[in-house]
PDB file of C-alpha atoms in Angstrom:
ATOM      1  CA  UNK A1450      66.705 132.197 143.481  1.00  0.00           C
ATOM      2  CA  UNK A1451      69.675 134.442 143.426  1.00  0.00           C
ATOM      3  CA  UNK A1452      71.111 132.815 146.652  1.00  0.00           C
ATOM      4  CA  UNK A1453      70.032 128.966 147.163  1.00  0.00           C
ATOM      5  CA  UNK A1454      68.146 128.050 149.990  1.00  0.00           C
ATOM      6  CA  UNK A1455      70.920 125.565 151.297  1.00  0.00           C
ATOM      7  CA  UNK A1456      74.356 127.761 151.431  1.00  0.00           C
ATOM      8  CA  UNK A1457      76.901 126.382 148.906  1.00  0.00           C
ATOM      9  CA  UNK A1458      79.293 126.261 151.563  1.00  0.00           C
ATOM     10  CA  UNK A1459      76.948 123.498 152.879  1.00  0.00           C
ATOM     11  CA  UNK A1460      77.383 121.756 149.180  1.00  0.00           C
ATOM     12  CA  UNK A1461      79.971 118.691 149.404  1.00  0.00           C
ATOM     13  CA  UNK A1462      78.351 117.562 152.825  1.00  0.00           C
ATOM     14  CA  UNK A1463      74.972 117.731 152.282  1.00  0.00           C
ATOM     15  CA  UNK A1464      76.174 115.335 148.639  1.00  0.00           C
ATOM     16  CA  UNK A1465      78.300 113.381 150.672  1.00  0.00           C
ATOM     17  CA  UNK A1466      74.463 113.153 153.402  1.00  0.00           C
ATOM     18  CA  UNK A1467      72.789 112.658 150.109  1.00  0.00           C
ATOM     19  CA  UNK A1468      74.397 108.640 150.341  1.00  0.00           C
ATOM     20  CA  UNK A1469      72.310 108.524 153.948  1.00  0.00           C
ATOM     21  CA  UNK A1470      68.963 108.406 155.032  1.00  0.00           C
ATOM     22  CA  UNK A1471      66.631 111.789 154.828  1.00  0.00           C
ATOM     23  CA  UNK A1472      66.540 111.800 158.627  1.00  0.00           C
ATOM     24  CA  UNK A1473      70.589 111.793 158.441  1.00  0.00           C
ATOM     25  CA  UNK A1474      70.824 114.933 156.128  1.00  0.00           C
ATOM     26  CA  UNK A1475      68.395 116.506 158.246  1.00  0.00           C
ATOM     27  CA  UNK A1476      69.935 116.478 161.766  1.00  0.00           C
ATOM     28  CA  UNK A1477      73.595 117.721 159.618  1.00  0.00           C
ATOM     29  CA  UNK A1478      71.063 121.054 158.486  1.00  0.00           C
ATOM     30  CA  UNK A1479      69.130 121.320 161.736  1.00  0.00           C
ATOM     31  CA  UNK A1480      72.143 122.531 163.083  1.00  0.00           C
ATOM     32  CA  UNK A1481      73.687 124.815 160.299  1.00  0.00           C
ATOM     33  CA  UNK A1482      71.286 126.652 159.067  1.00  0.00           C
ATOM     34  CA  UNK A1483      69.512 129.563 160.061  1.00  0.00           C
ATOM     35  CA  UNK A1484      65.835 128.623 161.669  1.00  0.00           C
ATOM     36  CA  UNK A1485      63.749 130.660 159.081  1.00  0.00           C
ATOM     37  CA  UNK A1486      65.665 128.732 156.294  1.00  0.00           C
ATOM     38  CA  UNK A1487      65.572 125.232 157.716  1.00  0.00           C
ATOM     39  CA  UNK A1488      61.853 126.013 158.753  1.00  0.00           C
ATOM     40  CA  UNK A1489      61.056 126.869 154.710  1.00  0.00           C
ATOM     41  CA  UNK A1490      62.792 123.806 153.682  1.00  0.00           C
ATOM     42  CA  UNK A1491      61.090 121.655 155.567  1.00  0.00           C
ATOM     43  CA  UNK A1492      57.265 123.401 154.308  1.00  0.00           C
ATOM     44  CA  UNK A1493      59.237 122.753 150.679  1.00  0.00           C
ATOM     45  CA  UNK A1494      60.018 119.226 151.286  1.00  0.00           C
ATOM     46  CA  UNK A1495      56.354 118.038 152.833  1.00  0.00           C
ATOM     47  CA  UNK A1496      54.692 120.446 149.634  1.00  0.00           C
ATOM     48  CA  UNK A1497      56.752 118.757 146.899  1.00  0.00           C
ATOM     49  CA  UNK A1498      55.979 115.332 148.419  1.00  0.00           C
ATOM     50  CA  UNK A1499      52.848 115.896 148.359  1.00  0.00           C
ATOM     51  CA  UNK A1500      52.736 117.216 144.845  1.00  0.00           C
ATOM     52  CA  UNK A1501      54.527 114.355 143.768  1.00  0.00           C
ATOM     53  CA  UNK A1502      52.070 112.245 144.702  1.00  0.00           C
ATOM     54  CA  UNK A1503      49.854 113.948 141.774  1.00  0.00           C
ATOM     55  CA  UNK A1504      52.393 112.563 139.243  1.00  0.00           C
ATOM     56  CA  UNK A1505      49.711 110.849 136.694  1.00  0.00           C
ATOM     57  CA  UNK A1506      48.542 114.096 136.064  1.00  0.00           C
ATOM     58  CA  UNK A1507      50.822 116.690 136.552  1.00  0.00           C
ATOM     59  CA  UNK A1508      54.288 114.506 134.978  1.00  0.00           C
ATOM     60  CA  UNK A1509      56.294 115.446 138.141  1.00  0.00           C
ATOM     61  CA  UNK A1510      56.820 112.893 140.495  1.00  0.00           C
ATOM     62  CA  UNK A1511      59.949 113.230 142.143  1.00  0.00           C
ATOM     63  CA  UNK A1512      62.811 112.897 140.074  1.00  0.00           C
ATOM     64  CA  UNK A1513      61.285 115.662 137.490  1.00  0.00           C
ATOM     65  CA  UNK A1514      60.748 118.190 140.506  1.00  0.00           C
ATOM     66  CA  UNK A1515      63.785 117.246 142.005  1.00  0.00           C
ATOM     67  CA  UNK A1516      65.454 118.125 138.687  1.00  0.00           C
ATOM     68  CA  UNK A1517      63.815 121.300 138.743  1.00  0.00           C
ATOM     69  CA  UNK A1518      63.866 122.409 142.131  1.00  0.00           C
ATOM     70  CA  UNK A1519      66.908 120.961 143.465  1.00  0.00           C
ATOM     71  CA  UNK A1520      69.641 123.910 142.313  1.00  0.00           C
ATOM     72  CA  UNK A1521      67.427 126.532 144.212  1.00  0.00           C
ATOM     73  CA  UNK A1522      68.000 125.131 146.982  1.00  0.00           C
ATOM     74  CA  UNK A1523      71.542 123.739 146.828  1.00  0.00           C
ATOM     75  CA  UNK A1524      73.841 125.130 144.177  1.00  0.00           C
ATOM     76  CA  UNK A1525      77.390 123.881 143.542  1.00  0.00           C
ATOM     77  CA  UNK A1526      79.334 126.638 143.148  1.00  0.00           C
ATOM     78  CA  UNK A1527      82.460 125.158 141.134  1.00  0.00           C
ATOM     79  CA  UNK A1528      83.262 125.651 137.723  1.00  0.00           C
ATOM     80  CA  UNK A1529      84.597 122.343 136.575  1.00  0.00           C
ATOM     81  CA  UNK A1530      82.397 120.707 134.609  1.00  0.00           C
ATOM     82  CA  UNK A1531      83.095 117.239 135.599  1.00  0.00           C
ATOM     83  CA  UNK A1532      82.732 117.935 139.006  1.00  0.00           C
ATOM     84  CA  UNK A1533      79.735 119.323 138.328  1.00  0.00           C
ATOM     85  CA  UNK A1534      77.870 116.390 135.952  1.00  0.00           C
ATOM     86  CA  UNK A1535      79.060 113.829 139.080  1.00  0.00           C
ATOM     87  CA  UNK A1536      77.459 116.115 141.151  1.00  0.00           C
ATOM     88  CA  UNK A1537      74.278 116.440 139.618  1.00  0.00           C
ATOM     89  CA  UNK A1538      73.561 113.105 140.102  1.00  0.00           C
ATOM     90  CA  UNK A1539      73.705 113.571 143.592  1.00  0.00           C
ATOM     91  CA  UNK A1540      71.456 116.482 143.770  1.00  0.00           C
ATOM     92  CA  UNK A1541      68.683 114.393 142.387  1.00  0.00           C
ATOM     93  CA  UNK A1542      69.048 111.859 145.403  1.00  0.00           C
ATOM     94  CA  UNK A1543      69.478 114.800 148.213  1.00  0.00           C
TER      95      UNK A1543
END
């Protein structure tokens, strides 16, 4: 996606949420973002769980799709490299 689901202006606190419980990151985006968006994340979030589930056979369980999914719907914006490699640790949890 050319745009990320999940504003980057949203980046450093849904990381910092990413330290929380789910439920916790949640209630910060229920109020942020716009209704169609938080409505598609949460179809996202209940389909990738579920695929996950099919891990055996498919090789994604949640880490890989969270890999792979992850900076389409949050992108860090910044340029520095460090910051980014911390923060891509991060992104896997969130």
């Amino acid at each position: 996606m050319a745009i990320p689901l999940i504003p980057s202006e949203y980046f450093d606190d849904c990381i910092k949420s990413s330290k929380h419980p789910p439920e916790e990151c949640l209630n910060l985006l229920k109020d942020k973002l716009h209704p169609d968006h938080l409505k598609t994340l949460m179809y996202l979030a209940e389909f990738f769980a579920d695929l996950a589930q099919y891990a055996d056979k498919t090789s994604m369980g949640a880490s890989n799709l969270a890999l792979v999914i992850a900076p389409n719907i949050l992108r860090d914006d910044s340029a520095d490299p460090e910051k980014l490699f911390y923060n891509s640790k991060h992104l896997r949890i969130f």
